[in-house]
Short mmCIF file of C-alpha atoms in Angstrom, two decimals:
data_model
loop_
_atom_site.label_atom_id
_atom_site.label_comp_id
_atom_site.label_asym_id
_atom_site.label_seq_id
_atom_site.Cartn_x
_atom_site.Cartn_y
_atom_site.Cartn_z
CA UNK Y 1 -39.99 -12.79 -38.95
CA UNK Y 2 -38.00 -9.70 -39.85
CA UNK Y 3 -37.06 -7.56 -37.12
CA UNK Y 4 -37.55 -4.72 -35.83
CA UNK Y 5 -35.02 -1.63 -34.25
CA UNK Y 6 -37.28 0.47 -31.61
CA UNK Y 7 -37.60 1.35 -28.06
CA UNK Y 8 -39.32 0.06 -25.43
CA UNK Y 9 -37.53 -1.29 -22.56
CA UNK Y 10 -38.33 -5.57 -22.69
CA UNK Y 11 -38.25 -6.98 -19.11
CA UNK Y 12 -36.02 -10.15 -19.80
CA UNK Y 13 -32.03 -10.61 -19.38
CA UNK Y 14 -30.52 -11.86 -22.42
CA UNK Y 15 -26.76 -12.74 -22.17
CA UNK Y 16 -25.94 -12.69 -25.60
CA UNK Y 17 -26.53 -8.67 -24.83
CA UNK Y 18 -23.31 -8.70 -23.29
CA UNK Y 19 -21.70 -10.30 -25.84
CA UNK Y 20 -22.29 -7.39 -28.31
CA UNK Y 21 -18.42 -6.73 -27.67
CA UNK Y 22 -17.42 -10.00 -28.82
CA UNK Y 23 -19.19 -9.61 -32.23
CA UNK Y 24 -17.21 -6.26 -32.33
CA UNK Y 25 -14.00 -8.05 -31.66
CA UNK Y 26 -14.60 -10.47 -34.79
CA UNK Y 27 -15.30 -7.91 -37.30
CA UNK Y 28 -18.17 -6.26 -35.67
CA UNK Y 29 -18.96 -5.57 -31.68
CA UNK Y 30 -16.12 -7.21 -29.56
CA UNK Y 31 -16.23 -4.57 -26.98
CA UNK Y 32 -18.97 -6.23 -25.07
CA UNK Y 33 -17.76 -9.74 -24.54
CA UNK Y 34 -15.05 -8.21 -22.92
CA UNK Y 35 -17.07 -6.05 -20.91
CA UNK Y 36 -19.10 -9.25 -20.10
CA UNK Y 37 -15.65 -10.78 -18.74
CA UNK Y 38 -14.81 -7.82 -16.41
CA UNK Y 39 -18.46 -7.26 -15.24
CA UNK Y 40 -17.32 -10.88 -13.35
CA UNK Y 41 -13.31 -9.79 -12.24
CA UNK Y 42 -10.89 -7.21 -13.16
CA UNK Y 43 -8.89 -9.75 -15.27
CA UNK Y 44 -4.97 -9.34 -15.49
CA UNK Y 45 -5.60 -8.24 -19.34
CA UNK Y 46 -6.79 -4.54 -18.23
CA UNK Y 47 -2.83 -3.01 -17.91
CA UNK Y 48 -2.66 -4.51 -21.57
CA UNK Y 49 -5.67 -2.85 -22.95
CA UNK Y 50 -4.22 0.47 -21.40
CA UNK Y 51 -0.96 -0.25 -23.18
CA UNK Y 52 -2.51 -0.61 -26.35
CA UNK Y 53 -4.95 2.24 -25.98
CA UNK Y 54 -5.20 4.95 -29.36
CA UNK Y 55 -6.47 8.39 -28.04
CA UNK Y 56 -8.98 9.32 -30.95
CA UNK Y 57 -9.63 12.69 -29.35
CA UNK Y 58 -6.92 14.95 -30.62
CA UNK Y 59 -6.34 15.28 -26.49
CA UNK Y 60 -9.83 16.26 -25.55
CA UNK Y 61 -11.02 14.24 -22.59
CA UNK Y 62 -13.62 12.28 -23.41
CA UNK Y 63 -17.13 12.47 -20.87
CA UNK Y 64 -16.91 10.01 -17.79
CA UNK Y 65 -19.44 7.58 -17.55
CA UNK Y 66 -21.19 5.87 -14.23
CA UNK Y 67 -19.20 3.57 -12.79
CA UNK Y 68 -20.25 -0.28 -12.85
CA UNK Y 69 -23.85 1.22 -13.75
CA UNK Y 70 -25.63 0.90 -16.50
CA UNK Y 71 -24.61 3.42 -19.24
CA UNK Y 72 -26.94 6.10 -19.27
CA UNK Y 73 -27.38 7.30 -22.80
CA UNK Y 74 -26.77 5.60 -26.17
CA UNK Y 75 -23.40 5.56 -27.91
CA UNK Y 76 -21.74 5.15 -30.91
CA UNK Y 77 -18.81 2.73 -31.16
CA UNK Y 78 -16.36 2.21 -34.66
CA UNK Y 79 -14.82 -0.65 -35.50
CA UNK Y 80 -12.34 -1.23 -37.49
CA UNK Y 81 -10.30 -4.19 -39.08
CA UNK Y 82 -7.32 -3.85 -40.93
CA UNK Y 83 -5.43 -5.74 -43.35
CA UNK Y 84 -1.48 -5.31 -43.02
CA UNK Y 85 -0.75 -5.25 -39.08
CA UNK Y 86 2.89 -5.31 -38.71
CA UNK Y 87 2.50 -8.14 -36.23
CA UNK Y 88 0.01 -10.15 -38.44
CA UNK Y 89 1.19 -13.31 -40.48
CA UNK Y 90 3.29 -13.36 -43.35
CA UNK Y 91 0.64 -15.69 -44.88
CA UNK Y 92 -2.08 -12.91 -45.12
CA UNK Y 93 0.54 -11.14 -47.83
CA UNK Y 94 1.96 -7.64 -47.70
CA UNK Y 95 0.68 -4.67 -48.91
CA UNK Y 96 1.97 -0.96 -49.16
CA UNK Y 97 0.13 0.54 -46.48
CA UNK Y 98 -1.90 -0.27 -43.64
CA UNK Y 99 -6.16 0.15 -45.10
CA UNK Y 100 -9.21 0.21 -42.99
CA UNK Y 101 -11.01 -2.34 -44.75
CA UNK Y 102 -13.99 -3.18 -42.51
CA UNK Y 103 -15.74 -0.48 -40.92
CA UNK Y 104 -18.26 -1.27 -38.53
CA UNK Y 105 -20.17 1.43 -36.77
CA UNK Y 106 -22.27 0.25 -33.84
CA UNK Y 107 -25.14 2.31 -32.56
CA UNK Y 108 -27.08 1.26 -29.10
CA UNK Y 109 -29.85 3.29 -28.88
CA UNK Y 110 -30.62 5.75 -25.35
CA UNK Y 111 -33.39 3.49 -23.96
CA UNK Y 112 -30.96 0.59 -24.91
CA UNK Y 113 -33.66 -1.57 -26.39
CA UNK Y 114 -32.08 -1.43 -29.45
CA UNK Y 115 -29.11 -1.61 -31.40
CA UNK Y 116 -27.47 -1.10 -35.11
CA UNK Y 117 -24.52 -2.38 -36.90
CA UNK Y 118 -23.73 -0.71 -40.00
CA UNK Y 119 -21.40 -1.99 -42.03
CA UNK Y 120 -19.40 0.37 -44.36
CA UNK Y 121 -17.98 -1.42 -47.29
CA UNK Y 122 -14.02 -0.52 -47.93
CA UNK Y 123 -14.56 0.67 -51.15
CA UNK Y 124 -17.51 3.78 -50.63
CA UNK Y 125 -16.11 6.58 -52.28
CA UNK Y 126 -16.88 9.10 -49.78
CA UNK Y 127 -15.05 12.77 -48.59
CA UNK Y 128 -12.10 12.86 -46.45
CA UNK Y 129 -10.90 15.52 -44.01
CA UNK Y 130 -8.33 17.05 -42.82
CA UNK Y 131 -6.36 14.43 -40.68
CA UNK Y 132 -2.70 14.65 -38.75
CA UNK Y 133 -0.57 11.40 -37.70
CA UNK Y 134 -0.42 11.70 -34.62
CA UNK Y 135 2.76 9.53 -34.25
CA UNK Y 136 4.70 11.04 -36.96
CA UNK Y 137 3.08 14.94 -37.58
CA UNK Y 138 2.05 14.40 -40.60
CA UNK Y 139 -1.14 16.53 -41.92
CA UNK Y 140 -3.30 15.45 -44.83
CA UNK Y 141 -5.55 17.89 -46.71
CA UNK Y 142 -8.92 17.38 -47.48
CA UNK Y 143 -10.11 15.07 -50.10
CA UNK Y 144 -13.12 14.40 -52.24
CA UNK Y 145 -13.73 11.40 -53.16
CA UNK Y 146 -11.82 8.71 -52.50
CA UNK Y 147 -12.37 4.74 -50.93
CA UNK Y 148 -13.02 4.90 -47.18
CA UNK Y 149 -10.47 2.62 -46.52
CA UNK Y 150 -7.41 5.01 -47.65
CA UNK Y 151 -8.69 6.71 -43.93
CA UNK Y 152 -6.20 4.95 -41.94
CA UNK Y 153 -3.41 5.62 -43.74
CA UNK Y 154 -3.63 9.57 -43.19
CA UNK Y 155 -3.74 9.34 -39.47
CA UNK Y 156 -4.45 5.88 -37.75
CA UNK Y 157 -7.43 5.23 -36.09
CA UNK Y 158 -8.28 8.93 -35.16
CA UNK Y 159 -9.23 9.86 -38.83
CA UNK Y 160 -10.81 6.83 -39.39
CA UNK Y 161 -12.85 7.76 -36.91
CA UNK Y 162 -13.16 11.36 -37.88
CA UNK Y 163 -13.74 10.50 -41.74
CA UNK Y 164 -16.72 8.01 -40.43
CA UNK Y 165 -18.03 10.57 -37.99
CA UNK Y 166 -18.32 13.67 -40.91
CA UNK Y 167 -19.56 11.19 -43.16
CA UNK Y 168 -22.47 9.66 -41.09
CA UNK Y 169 -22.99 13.44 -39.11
CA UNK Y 170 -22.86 11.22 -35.84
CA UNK Y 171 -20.65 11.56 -32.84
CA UNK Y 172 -18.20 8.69 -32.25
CA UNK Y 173 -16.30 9.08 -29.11
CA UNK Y 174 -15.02 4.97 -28.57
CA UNK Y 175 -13.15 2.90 -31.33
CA UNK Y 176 -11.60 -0.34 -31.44
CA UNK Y 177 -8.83 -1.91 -33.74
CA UNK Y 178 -8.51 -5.37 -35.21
CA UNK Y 179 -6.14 -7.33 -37.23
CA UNK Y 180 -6.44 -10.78 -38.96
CA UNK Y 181 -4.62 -12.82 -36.14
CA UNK Y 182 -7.51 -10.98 -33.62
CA UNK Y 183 -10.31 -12.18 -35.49
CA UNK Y 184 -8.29 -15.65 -35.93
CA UNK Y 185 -7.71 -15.69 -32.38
CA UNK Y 186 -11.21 -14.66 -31.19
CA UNK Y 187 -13.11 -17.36 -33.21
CA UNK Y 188 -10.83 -19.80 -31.79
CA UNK Y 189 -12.02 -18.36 -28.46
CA UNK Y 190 -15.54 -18.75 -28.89
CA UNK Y 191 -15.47 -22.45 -30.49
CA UNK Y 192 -16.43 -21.79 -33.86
CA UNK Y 193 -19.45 -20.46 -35.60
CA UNK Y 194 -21.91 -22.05 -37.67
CA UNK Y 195 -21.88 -21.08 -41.19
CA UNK Y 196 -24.93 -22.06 -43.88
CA UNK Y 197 -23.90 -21.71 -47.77
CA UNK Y 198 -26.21 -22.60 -50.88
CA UNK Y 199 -23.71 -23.91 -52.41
CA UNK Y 200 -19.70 -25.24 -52.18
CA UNK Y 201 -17.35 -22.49 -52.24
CA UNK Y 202 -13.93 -23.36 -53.76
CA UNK Y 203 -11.86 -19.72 -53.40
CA UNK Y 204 -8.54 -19.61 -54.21
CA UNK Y 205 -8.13 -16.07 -53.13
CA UNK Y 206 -8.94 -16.18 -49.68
CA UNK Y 207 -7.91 -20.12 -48.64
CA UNK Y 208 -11.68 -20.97 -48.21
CA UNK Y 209 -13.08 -24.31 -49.40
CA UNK Y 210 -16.31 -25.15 -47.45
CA UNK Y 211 -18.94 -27.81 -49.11
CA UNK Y 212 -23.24 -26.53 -49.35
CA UNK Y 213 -25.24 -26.80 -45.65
CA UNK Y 214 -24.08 -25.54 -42.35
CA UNK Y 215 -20.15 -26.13 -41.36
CA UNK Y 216 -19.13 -24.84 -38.16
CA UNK Y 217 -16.26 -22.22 -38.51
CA UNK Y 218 -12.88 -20.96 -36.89
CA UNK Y 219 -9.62 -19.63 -37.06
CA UNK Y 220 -8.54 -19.42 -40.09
CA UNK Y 221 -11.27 -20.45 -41.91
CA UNK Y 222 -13.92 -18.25 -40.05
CA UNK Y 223 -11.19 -15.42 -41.23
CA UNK Y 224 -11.28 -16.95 -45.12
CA UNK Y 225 -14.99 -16.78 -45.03
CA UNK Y 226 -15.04 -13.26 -43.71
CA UNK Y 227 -12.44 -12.39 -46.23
CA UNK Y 228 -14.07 -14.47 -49.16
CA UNK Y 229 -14.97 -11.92 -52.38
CA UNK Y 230 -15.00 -13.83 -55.30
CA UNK Y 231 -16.31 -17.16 -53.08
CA UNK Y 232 -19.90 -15.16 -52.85
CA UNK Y 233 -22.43 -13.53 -54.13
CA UNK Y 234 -22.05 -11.63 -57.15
CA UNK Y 235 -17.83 -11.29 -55.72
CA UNK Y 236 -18.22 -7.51 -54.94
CA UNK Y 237 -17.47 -5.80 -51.49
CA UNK Y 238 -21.69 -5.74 -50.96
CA UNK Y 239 -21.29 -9.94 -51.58
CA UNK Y 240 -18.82 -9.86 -48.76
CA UNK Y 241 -20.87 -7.79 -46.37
CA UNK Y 242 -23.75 -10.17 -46.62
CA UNK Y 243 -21.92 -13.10 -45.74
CA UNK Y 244 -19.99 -11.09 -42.80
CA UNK Y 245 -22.99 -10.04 -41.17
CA UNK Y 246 -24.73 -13.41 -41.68
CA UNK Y 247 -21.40 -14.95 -39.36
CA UNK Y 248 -22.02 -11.44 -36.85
CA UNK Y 249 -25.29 -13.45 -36.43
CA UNK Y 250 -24.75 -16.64 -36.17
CA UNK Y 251 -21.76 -15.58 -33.75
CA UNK Y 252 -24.78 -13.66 -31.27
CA UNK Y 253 -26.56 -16.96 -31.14
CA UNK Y 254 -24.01 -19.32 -30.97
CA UNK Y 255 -22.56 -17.14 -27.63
CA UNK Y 256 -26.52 -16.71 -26.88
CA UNK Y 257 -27.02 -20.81 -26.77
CA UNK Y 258 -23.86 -22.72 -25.79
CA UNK Y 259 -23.27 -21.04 -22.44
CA UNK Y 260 -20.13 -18.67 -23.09
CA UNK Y 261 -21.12 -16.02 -21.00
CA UNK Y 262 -21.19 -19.22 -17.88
CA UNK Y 263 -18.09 -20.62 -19.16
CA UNK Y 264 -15.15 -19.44 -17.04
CA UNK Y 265 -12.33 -21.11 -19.21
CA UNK Y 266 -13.84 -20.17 -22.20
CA UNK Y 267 -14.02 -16.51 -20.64
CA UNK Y 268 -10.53 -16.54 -19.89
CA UNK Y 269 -9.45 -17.32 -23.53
CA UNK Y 270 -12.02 -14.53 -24.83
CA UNK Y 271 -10.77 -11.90 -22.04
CA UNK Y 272 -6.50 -12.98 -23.10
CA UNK Y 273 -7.48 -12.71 -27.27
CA UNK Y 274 -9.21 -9.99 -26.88
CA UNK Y 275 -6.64 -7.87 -24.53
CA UNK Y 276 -3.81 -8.83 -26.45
CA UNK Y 277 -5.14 -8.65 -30.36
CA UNK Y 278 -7.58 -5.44 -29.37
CA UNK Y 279 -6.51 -1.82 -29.48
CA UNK Y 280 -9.22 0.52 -27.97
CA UNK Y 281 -9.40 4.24 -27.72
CA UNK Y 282 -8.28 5.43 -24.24
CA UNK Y 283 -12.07 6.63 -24.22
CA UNK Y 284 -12.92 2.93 -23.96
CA UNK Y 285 -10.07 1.42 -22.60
CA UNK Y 286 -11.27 0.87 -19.01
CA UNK Y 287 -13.32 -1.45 -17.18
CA UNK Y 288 -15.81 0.90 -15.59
CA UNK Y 289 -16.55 2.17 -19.25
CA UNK Y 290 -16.68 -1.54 -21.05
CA UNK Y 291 -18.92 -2.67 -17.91
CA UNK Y 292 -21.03 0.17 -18.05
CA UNK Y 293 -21.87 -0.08 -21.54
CA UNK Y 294 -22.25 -4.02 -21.47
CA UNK Y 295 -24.60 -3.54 -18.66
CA UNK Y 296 -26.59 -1.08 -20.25
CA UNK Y 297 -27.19 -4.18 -23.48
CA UNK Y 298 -29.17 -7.02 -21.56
CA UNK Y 299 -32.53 -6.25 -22.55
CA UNK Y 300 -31.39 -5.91 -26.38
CA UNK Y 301 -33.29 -8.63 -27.88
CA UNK Y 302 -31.97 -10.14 -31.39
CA UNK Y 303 -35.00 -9.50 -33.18
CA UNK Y 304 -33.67 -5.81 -32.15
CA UNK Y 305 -30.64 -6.16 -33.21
CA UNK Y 306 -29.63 -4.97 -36.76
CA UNK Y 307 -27.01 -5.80 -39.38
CA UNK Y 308 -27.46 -2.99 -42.21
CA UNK Y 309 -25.03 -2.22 -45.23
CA UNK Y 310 -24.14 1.83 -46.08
CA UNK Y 311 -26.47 2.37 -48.57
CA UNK Y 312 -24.79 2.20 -51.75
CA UNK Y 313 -24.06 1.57 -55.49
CA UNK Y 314 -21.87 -0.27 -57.66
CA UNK Y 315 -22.84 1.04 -61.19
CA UNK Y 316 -21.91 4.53 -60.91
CA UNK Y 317 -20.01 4.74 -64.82
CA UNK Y 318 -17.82 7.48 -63.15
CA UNK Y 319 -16.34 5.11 -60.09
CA UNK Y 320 -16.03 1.60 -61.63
CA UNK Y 321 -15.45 -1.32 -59.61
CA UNK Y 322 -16.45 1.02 -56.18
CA UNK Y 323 -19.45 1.54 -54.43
CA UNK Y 324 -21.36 4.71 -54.57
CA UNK Y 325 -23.23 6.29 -51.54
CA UNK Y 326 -26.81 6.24 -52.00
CA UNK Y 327 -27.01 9.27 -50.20
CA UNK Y 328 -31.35 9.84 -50.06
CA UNK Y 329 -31.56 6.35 -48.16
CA UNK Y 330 -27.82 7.24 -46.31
CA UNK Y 331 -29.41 10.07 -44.94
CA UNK Y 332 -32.47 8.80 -44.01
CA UNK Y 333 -31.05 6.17 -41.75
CA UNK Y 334 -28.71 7.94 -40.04
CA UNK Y 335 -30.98 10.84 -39.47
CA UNK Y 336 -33.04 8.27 -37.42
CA UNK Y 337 -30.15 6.65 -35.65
CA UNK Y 338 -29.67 10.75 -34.53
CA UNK Y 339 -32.76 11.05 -32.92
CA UNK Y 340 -33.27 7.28 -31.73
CA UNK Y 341 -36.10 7.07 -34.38
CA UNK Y 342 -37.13 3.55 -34.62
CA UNK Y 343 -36.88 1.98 -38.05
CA UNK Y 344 -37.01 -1.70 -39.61
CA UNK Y 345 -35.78 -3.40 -42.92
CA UNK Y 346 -38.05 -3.06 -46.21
CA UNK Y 347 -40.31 -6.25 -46.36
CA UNK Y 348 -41.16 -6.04 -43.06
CA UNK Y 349 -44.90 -5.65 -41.47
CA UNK Y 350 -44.12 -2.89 -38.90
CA UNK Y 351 -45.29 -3.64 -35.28
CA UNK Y 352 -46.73 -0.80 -33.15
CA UNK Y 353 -44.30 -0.28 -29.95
CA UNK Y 354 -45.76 -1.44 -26.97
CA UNK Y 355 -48.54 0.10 -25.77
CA UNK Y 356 -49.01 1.76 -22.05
CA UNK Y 357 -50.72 -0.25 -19.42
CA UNK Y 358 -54.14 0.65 -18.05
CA UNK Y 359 -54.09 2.13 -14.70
CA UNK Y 360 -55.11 -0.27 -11.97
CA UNK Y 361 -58.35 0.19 -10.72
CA UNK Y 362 -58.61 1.19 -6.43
CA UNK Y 363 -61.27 0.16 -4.75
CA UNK Y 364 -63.29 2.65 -2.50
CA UNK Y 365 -65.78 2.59 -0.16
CA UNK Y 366 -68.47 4.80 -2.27
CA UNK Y 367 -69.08 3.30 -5.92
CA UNK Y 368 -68.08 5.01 -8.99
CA UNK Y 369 -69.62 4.55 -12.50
CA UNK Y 370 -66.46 2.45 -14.26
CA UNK Y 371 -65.01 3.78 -16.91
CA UNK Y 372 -62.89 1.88 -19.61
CA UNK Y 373 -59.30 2.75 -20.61
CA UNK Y 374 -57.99 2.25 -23.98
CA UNK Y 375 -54.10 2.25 -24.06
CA UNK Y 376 -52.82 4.73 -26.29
CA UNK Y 377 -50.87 2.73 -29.18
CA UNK Y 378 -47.10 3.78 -29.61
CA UNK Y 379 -45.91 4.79 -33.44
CA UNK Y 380 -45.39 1.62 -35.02
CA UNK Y 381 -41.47 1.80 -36.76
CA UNK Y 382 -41.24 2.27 -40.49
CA UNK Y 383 -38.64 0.57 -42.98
CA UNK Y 384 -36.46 2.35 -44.72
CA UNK Y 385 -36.79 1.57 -48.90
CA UNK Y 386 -33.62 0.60 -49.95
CA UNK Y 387 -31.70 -0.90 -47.04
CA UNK Y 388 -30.10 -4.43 -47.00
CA UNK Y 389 -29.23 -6.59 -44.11
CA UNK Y 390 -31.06 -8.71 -41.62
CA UNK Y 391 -31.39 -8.83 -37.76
CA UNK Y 392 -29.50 -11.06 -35.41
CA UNK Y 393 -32.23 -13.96 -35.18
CA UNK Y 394 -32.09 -14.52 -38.77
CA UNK Y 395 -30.32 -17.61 -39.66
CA UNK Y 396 -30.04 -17.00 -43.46
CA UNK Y 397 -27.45 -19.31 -45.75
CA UNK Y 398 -24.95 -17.16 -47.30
CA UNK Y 399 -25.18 -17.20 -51.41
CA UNK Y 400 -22.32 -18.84 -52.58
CA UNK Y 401 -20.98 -17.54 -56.24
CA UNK Y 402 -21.96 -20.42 -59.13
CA UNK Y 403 -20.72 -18.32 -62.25
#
């Protein structure tokens, strides 16, 4: 069954809710696992978070939330892996400047029965701002159109942020950054992640050699199959999406079914990878925020959460080898993740929201005629024509590349 993203508060605790952080953490939500951890202690890690915190602000304060409470609102949180950390390995190669190349924008809707994970492939060609380093003073002007993933080389993680916000017209106040030895170190964490593929994969490029069926992934293969391009698919950025968001998945029920969130040593390695291979914006980096916001996820059910790519192209004559916004459908899901406007995947047979309960009937002691009371049905959610992805429950194999 194809899922759906609505409201409608379900009455059942889910702990892979809290774990939304963790998929962050390996290329899409790992805020929550660590949230998860400190809902149970203030680990030692918390002074290292603060060390490593980016302010993404310009020096505006961001707004306080509750204190170990629920978050009260939705939010919007960015994540973003890069691919030349100074402190990465030598065996991931060198490049000339630091890139942005997975950008994963995670939306948890007010009512928080709900969330989205839109993944922004590296090579859009979308606008930039204006941007300053903030380290070095350095201003950049305006551009275009150029790849997203030249963002983080003209001011860090602040105009990544800002060149995501413009371009999506939503308001990001918390970010996270991750490099290769993070995602390395946070599927060792979690104990591997099982992985289906149609077929063998033999890819040079990345290091990844996996046969057809399900293998269970980590370290650095889990970070070869994230990586993999020319191992998948039809070997373009949209290929590599698929297959990251089909691990994102597997990931939430893997934590979901093998007792993570109940596993204090297993905690303890999450809480130490992700404090020491995690930078968070100072907006984020505190436990009253990461516990409020994990709290606020454990009625999110998988069938509610997505995985959705940017809308976009890659047969625009005028940007070979990129991908091209598809900005109708672009605009049309984000103008729903706005106003919390529920929405599902084309293909799917939309299901009306839950409907109100009848009032309970009170007896008195003089008889009234009875009257029946039909429950007013909810708007049922609506796809939107022309998105790809899938929803955390789906266990699809990833399409290997044959030739």
């Amino acid at each position: 069954m194809v899922g759906i993203a609505r409201h409608g508060r379900l009455k059942r605790s889910n702990p892979y809710a809290t774990a939304l952080k963790l998929v962050a953490a390996v290329l899409t939500v790992a805020v929550v696992s660590t949230s998860a951890v400190a809902a149970v202690a203030v680990w030692s890690f918390s002074k290292t978070v603060d060390d490593n915190a980016i302010d993404i602000t310009g020096g505006d304060a961001a707004a306080p939330v509750p204190q170990l409470e629920s978050y009260e609102n939705g939010f919007n949180v960015l994540l973003v892996g890069i691919d030349n950390d100074a402190t990465q390995s030598a065996a991931y190669g060198e490049r000339d400047g630091t890139l942005n190349d997975v950008n994963i924008l995670v939306h948890v809707s007010a009512d928080h029965s709900n969330a989205v994970v839109v993944s922004i492939p590296r090579d859009l060609i979308v606008p930039h701002p204006t941007c300053t380093d903030a380290e070095s003073g350095a201003e950049f002007s305006a551009m275009a159109a150029r790849p997203i993933n030249e963002a983080m080389s003209r001011g860090g993680l602040p105009c990544v942020v800002k060149t995501v916000s413009e371009l999506t017209g939503l308001t990001i106040p918390y970010a996270g950054l991750i490099s290769f030895d993070g995602v390395v170190q946070m599927s060792d964490a979690v104990g591997g992640v099982p992985i289906c593929l149609t077929a063998a994969v033999n890819d040079d490029s990345a290091g990844l050699y996996l046969p057809s069926g399900t293998s269970v992934v980590a370290g650095d293969t889990a970070l070869a199959f994230l990586r993999s391009r020319h191992g998948v698919g039809d070997r373009s950025d949209l290929a590599r999406i698929s297959s990251q968001q089909i691990y994102m998945a597997s990931l939430m029920r893997t934590v979901q079914g093998n007792g993570t969130l109940t596993n204090v040593p297993t905690l303890i390695n999450l809480a130490n990878a992700a404090a020491t291979n995690i930078k968070l914006s100072t907006s984020l980096a505190n436990i009253d925020t990461m516990v409020s916001m994990a709290l606020s996820l454990q009625d999110i059910d998988l069938n509610r959460l997505l995985f959705v790519q940017y809308p976009g192209t890659t047969r625009d004559a005028d940007f070979p080898g990129k991908v091209v916004p598809v900005e109708a459908v672009a605009a049309e899901m984000f103008a729903k993740l706005a106003t919390d406007e529920p929405f599902t995947l084309p293909g799917t047979t939309p299901t009306p929201e839950p409907t109100t309960d009848a009032p309970v009937p009170v007896e008195t002691s003089t008889p009234v005629p009875s009257e029946i009371v039909v429950p007013t049905p909810q708007p049922t959610a609506q796809a939107v024509d022309g998105l790809t992805g899938q929803t955390a429950q789906d266990d699809s194999c990833a399409q290997a590349f044959t030739g």
